[in-house]
PDB file of C-alpha atoms in Angstrom:
ATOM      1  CA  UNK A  23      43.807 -77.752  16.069  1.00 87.00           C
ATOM      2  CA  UNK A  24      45.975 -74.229  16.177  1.00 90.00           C
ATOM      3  CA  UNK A  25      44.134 -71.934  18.845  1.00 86.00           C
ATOM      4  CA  UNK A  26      46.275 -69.010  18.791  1.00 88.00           C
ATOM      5  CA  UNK A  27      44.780 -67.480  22.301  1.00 88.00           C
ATOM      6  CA  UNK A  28      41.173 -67.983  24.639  1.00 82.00           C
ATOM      7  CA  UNK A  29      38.251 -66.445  22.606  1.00 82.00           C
ATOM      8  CA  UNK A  30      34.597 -66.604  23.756  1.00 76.00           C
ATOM      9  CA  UNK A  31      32.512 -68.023  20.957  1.00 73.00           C
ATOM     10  CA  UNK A  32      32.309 -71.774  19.344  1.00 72.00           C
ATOM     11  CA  UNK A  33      34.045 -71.304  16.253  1.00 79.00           C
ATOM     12  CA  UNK A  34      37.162 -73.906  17.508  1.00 80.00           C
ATOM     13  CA  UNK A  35      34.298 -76.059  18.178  1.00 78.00           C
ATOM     14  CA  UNK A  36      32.652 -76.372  15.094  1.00 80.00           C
ATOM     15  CA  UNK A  37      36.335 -76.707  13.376  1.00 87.00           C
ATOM     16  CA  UNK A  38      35.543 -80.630  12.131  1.00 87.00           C
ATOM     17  CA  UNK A  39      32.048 -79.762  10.647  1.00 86.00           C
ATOM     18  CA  UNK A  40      33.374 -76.841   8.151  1.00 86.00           C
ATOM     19  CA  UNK A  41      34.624 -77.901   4.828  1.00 86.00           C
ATOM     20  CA  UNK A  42      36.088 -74.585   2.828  1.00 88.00           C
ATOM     21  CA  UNK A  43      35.121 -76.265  -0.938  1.00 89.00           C
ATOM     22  CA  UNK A  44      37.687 -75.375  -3.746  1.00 90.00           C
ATOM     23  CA  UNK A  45      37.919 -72.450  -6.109  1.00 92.00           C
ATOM     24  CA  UNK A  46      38.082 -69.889  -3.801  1.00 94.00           C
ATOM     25  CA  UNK A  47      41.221 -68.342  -3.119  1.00 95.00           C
ATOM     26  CA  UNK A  48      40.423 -65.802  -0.054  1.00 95.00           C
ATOM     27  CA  UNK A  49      38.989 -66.645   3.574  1.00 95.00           C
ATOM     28  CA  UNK A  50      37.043 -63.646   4.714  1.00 93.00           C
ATOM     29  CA  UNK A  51      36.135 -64.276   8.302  1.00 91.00           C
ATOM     30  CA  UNK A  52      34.575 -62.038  10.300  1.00 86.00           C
ATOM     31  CA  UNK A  53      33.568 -61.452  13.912  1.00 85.00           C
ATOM     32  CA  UNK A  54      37.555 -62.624  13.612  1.00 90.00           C
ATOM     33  CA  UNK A  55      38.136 -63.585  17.407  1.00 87.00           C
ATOM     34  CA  UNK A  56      40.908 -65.721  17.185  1.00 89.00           C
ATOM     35  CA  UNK A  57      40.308 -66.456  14.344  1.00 93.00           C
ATOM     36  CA  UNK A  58      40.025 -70.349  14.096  1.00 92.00           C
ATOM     37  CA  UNK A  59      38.950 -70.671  10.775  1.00 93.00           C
ATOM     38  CA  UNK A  60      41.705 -68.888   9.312  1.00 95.00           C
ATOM     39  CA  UNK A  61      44.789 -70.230  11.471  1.00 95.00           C
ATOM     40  CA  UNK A  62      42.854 -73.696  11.015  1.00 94.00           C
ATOM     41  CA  UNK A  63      40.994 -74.288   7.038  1.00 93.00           C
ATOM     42  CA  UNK A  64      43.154 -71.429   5.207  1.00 90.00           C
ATOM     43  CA  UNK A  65      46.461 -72.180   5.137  1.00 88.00           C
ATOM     44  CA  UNK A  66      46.454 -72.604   0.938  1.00 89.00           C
ATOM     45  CA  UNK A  67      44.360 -69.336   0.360  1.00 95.00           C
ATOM     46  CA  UNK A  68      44.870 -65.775   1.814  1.00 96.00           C
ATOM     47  CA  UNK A  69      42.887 -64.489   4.544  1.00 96.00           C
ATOM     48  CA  UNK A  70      41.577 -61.660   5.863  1.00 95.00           C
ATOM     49  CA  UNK A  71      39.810 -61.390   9.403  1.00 93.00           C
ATOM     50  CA  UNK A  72      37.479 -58.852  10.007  1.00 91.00           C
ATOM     51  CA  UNK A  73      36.829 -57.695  13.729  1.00 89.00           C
ATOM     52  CA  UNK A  74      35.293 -54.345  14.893  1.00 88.00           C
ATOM     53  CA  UNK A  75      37.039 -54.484  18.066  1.00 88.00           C
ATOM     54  CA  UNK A  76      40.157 -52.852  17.655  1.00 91.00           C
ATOM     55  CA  UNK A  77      41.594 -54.859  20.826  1.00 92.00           C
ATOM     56  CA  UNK A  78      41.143 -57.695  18.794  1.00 91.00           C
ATOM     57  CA  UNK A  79      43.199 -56.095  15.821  1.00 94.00           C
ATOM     58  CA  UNK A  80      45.968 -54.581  18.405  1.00 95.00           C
ATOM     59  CA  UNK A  81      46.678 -57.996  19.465  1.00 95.00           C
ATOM     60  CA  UNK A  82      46.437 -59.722  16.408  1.00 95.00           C
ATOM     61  CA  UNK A  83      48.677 -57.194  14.598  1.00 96.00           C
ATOM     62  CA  UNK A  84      50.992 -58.071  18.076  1.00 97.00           C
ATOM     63  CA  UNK A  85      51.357 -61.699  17.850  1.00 97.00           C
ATOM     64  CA  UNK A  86      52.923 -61.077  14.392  1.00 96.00           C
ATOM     65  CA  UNK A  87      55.715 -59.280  14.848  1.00 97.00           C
ATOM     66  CA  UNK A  88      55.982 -62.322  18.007  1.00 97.00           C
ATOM     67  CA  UNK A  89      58.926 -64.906  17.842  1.00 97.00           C
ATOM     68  CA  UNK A  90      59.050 -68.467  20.168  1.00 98.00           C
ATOM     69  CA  UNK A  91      61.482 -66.416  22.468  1.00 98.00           C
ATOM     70  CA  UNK A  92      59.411 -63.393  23.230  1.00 97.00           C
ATOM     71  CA  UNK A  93      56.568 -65.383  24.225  1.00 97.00           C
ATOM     72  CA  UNK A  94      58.632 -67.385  26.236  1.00 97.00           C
ATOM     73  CA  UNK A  95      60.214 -64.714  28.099  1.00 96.00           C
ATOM     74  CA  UNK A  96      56.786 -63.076  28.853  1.00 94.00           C
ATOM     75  CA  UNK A  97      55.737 -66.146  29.930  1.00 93.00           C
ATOM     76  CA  UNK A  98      58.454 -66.146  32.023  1.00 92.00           C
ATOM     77  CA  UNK A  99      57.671 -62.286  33.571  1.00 88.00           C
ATOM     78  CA  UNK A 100      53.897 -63.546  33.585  1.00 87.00           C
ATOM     79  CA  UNK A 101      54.882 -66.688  36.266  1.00 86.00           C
ATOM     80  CA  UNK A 102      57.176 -64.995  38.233  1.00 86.00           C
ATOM     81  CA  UNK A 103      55.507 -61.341  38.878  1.00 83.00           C
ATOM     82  CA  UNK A 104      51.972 -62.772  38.998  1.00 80.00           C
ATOM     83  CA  UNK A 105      51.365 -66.355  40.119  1.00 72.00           C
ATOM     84  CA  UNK A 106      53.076 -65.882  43.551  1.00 76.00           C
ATOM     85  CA  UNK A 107      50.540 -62.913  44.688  1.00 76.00           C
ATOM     86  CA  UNK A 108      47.040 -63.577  46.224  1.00 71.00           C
ATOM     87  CA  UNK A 109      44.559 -61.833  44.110  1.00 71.00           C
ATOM     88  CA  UNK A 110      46.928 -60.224  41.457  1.00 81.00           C
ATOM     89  CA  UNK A 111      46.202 -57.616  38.807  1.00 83.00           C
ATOM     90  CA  UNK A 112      48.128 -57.317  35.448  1.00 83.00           C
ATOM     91  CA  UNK A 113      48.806 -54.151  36.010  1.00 82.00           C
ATOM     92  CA  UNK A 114      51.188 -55.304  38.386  1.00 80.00           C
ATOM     93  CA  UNK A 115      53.474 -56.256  35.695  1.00 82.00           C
ATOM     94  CA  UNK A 116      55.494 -53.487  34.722  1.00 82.00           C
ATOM     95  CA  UNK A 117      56.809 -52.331  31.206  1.00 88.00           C
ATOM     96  CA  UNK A 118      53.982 -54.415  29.736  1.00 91.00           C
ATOM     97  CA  UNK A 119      53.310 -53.238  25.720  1.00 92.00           C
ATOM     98  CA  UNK A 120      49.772 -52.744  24.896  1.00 92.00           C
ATOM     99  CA  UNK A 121      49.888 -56.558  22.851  1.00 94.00           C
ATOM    100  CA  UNK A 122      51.466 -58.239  25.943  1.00 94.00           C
ATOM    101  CA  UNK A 123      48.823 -56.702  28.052  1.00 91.00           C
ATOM    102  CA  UNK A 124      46.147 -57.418  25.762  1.00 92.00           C
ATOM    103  CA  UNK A 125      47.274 -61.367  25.463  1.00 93.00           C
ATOM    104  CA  UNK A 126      47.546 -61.660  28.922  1.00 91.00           C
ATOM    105  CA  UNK A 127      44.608 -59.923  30.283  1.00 90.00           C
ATOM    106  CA  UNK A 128      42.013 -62.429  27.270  1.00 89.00           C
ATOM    107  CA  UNK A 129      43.714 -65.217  28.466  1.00 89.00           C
ATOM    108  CA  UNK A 130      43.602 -65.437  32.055  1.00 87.00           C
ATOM    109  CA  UNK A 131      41.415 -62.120  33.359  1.00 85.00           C
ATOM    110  CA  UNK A 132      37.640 -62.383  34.338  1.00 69.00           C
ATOM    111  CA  UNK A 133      35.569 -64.865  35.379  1.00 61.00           C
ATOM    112  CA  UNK A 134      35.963 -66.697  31.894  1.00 66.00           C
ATOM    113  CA  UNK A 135      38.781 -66.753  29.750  1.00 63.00           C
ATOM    114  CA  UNK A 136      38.473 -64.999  26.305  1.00 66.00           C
ATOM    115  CA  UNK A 137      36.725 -62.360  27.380  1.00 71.00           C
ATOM    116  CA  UNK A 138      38.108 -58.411  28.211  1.00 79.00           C
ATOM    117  CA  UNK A 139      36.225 -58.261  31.543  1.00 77.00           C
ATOM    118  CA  UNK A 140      38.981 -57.215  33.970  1.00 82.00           C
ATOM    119  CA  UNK A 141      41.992 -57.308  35.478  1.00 85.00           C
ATOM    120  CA  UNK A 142      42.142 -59.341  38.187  1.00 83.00           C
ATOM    121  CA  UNK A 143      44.141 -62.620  37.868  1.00 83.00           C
ATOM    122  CA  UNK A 144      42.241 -66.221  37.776  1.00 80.00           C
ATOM    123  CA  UNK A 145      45.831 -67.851  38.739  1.00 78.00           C
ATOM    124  CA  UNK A 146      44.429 -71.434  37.883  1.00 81.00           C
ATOM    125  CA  UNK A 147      44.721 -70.306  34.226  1.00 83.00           C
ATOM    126  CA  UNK A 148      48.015 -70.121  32.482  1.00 88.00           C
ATOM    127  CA  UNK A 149      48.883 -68.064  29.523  1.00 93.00           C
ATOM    128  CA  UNK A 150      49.080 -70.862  26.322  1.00 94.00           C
ATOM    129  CA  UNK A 151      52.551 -69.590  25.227  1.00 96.00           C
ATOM    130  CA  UNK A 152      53.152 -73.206  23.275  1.00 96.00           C
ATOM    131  CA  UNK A 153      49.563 -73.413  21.528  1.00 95.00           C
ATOM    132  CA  UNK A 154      50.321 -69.800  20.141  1.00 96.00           C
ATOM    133  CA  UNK A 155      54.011 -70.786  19.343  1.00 97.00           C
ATOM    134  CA  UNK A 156      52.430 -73.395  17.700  1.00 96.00           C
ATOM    135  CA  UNK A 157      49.760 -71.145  15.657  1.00 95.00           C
ATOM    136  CA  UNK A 158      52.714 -68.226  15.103  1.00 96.00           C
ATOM    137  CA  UNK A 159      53.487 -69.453  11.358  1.00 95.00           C
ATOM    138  CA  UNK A 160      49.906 -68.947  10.407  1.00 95.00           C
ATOM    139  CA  UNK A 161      49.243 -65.844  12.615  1.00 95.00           C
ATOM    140  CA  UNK A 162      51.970 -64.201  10.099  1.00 94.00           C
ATOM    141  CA  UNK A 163      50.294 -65.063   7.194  1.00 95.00           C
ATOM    142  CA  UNK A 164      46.633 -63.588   8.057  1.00 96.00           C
ATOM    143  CA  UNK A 165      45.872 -60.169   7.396  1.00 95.00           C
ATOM    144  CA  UNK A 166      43.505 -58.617   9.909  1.00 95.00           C
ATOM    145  CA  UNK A 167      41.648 -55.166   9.490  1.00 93.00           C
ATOM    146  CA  UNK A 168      39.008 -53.450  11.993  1.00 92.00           C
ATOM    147  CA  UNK A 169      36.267 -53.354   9.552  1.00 88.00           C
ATOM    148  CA  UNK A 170      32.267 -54.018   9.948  1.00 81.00           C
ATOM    149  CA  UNK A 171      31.380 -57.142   7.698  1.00 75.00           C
ATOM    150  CA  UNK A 172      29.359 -54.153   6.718  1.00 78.00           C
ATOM    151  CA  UNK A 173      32.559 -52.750   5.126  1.00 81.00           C
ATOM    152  CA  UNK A 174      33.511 -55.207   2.976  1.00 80.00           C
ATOM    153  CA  UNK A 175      32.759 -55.449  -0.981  1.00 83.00           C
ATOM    154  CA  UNK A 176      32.514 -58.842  -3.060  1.00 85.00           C
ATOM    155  CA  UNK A 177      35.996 -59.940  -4.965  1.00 89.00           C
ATOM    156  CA  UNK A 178      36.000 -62.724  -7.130  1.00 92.00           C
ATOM    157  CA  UNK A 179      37.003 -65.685  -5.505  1.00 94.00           C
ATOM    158  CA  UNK A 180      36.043 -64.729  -2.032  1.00 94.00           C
ATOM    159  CA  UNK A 181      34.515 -67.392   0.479  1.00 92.00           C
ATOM    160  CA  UNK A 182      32.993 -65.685   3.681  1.00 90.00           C
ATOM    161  CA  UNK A 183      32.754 -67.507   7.089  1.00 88.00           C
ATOM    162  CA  UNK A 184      30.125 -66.086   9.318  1.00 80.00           C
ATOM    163  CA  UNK A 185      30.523 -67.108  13.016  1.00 70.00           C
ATOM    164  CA  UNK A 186      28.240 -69.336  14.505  1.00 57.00           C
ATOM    165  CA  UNK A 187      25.880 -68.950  16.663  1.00 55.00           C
ATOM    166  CA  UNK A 188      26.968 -69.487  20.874  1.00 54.00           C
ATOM    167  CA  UNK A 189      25.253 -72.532  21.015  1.00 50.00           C
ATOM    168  CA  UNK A 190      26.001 -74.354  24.296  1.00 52.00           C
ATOM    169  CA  UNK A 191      26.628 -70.784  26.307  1.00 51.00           C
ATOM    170  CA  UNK A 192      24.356 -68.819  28.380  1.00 51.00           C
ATOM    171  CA  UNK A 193      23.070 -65.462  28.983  1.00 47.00           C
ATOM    172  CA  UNK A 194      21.225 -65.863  25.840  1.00 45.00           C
ATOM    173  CA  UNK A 195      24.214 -65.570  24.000  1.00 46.00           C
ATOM    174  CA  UNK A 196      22.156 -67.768  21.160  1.00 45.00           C
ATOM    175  CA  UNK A 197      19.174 -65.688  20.835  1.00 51.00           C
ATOM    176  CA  UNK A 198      21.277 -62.973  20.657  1.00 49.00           C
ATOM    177  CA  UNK A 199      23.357 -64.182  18.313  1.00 47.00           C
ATOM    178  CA  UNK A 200      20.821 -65.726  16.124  1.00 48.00           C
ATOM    179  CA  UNK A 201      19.099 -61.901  16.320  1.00 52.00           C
ATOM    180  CA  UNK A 202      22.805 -60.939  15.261  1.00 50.00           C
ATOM    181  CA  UNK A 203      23.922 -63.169  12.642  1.00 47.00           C
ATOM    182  CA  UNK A 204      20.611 -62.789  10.733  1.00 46.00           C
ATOM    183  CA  UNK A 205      21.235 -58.923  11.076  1.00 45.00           C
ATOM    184  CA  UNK A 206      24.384 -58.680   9.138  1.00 46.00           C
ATOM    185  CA  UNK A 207      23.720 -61.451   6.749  1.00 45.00           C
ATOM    186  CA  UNK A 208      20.635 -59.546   5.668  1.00 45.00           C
ATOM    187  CA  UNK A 209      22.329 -56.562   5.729  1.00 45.00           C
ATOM    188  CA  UNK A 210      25.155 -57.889   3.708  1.00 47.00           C
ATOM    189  CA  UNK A 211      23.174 -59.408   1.470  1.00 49.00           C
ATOM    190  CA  UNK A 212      21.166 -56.201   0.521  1.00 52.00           C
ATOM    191  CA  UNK A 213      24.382 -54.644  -0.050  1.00 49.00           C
TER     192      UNK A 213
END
């Protein structure tokens, strides 16, 4: 499985219990994330991820222009400037770009992983530099726009992927979601 970077949610999860069934020929996922479903079920159809958090567009839009070596070497400035300090912040880090700081602070800030919900360092995580090397072919080839499902219109030969609800989190993240997902799939559907 390609996980490009740490995203709350359980789309990864449910990877093995999605089947994509032929004739379409575009992926529209939204509540993107990292988008799993893309990087994972579309690789012989275009895609287009839909997120309304432009963080998650920045650093999308980021890992593409990415090569194996630029990763690598921010890796490198990640391990050396952070890991050896006791309670580090990535601000610490200088000449960080918006994407780097973006990649770095969802994959190792906050109390979980995958979420935006500080800056302080949780040095028992590491940044997953080889998974995203890994995912970078298909990260190029996924278009990603800061759009409401709201926003989009039907296309012939569209699929859409909905995400799932956060079945096996807390804080109510289910109910919430359920509330959620029924929201904008009535809403879309009265479009």
């Amino acid at each position: 499985m390609l996980r490009p970077y740490r995203y709350s949610g359980n789309k990864a999860r449910h990877l093995n219990y999605i089947n994509i069934p032929s004739g379409f020929t575009t992926l529209r996922e939204v509540c993107f994330g990292s988008g799993s479903v893309s990087v994972n079920l579309g690789e012989n159809m275009r895609c287009v991820g839909y997120d309304v958090d432009d963080r998650v567009v920045k650093l999308w839009s980021w890992l593409q222009t990415q090569t194996q070596d630029s990763l690598l070497d921010l890796n490198g400035r990640y391990i050396s400037t952070i890991k050896p300090l006791n309670k580090p912040d990535i601000r610490l880090i200088p000449d960080l770009t918006e994407g780097q700081r973006l990649y770095i602070k969802l994959n190792v800030c906050g109390v979980y992983t995958g979420q935006w919900s500080s800056w302080a360092v949780y040095t028992q995580h590491n940044l997953p530099i080889e998974k995203t090397i890994k995912a970078l072919p298909r990260i190029k080839q996924v278009e990603v726009r800061a759009l409401s499902c709201l926003d989009y219109e039907y296309k012939a030969g569209d699929i859409i992927f909905f995400d799932p609800e956060y079945v096996g989190t807390s804080a109510n993240y289910s109910k919430k979601a359920r509330r959620r997902s029924t929201t904008l799939i009535s809403s879309f559907l009265d479009k």
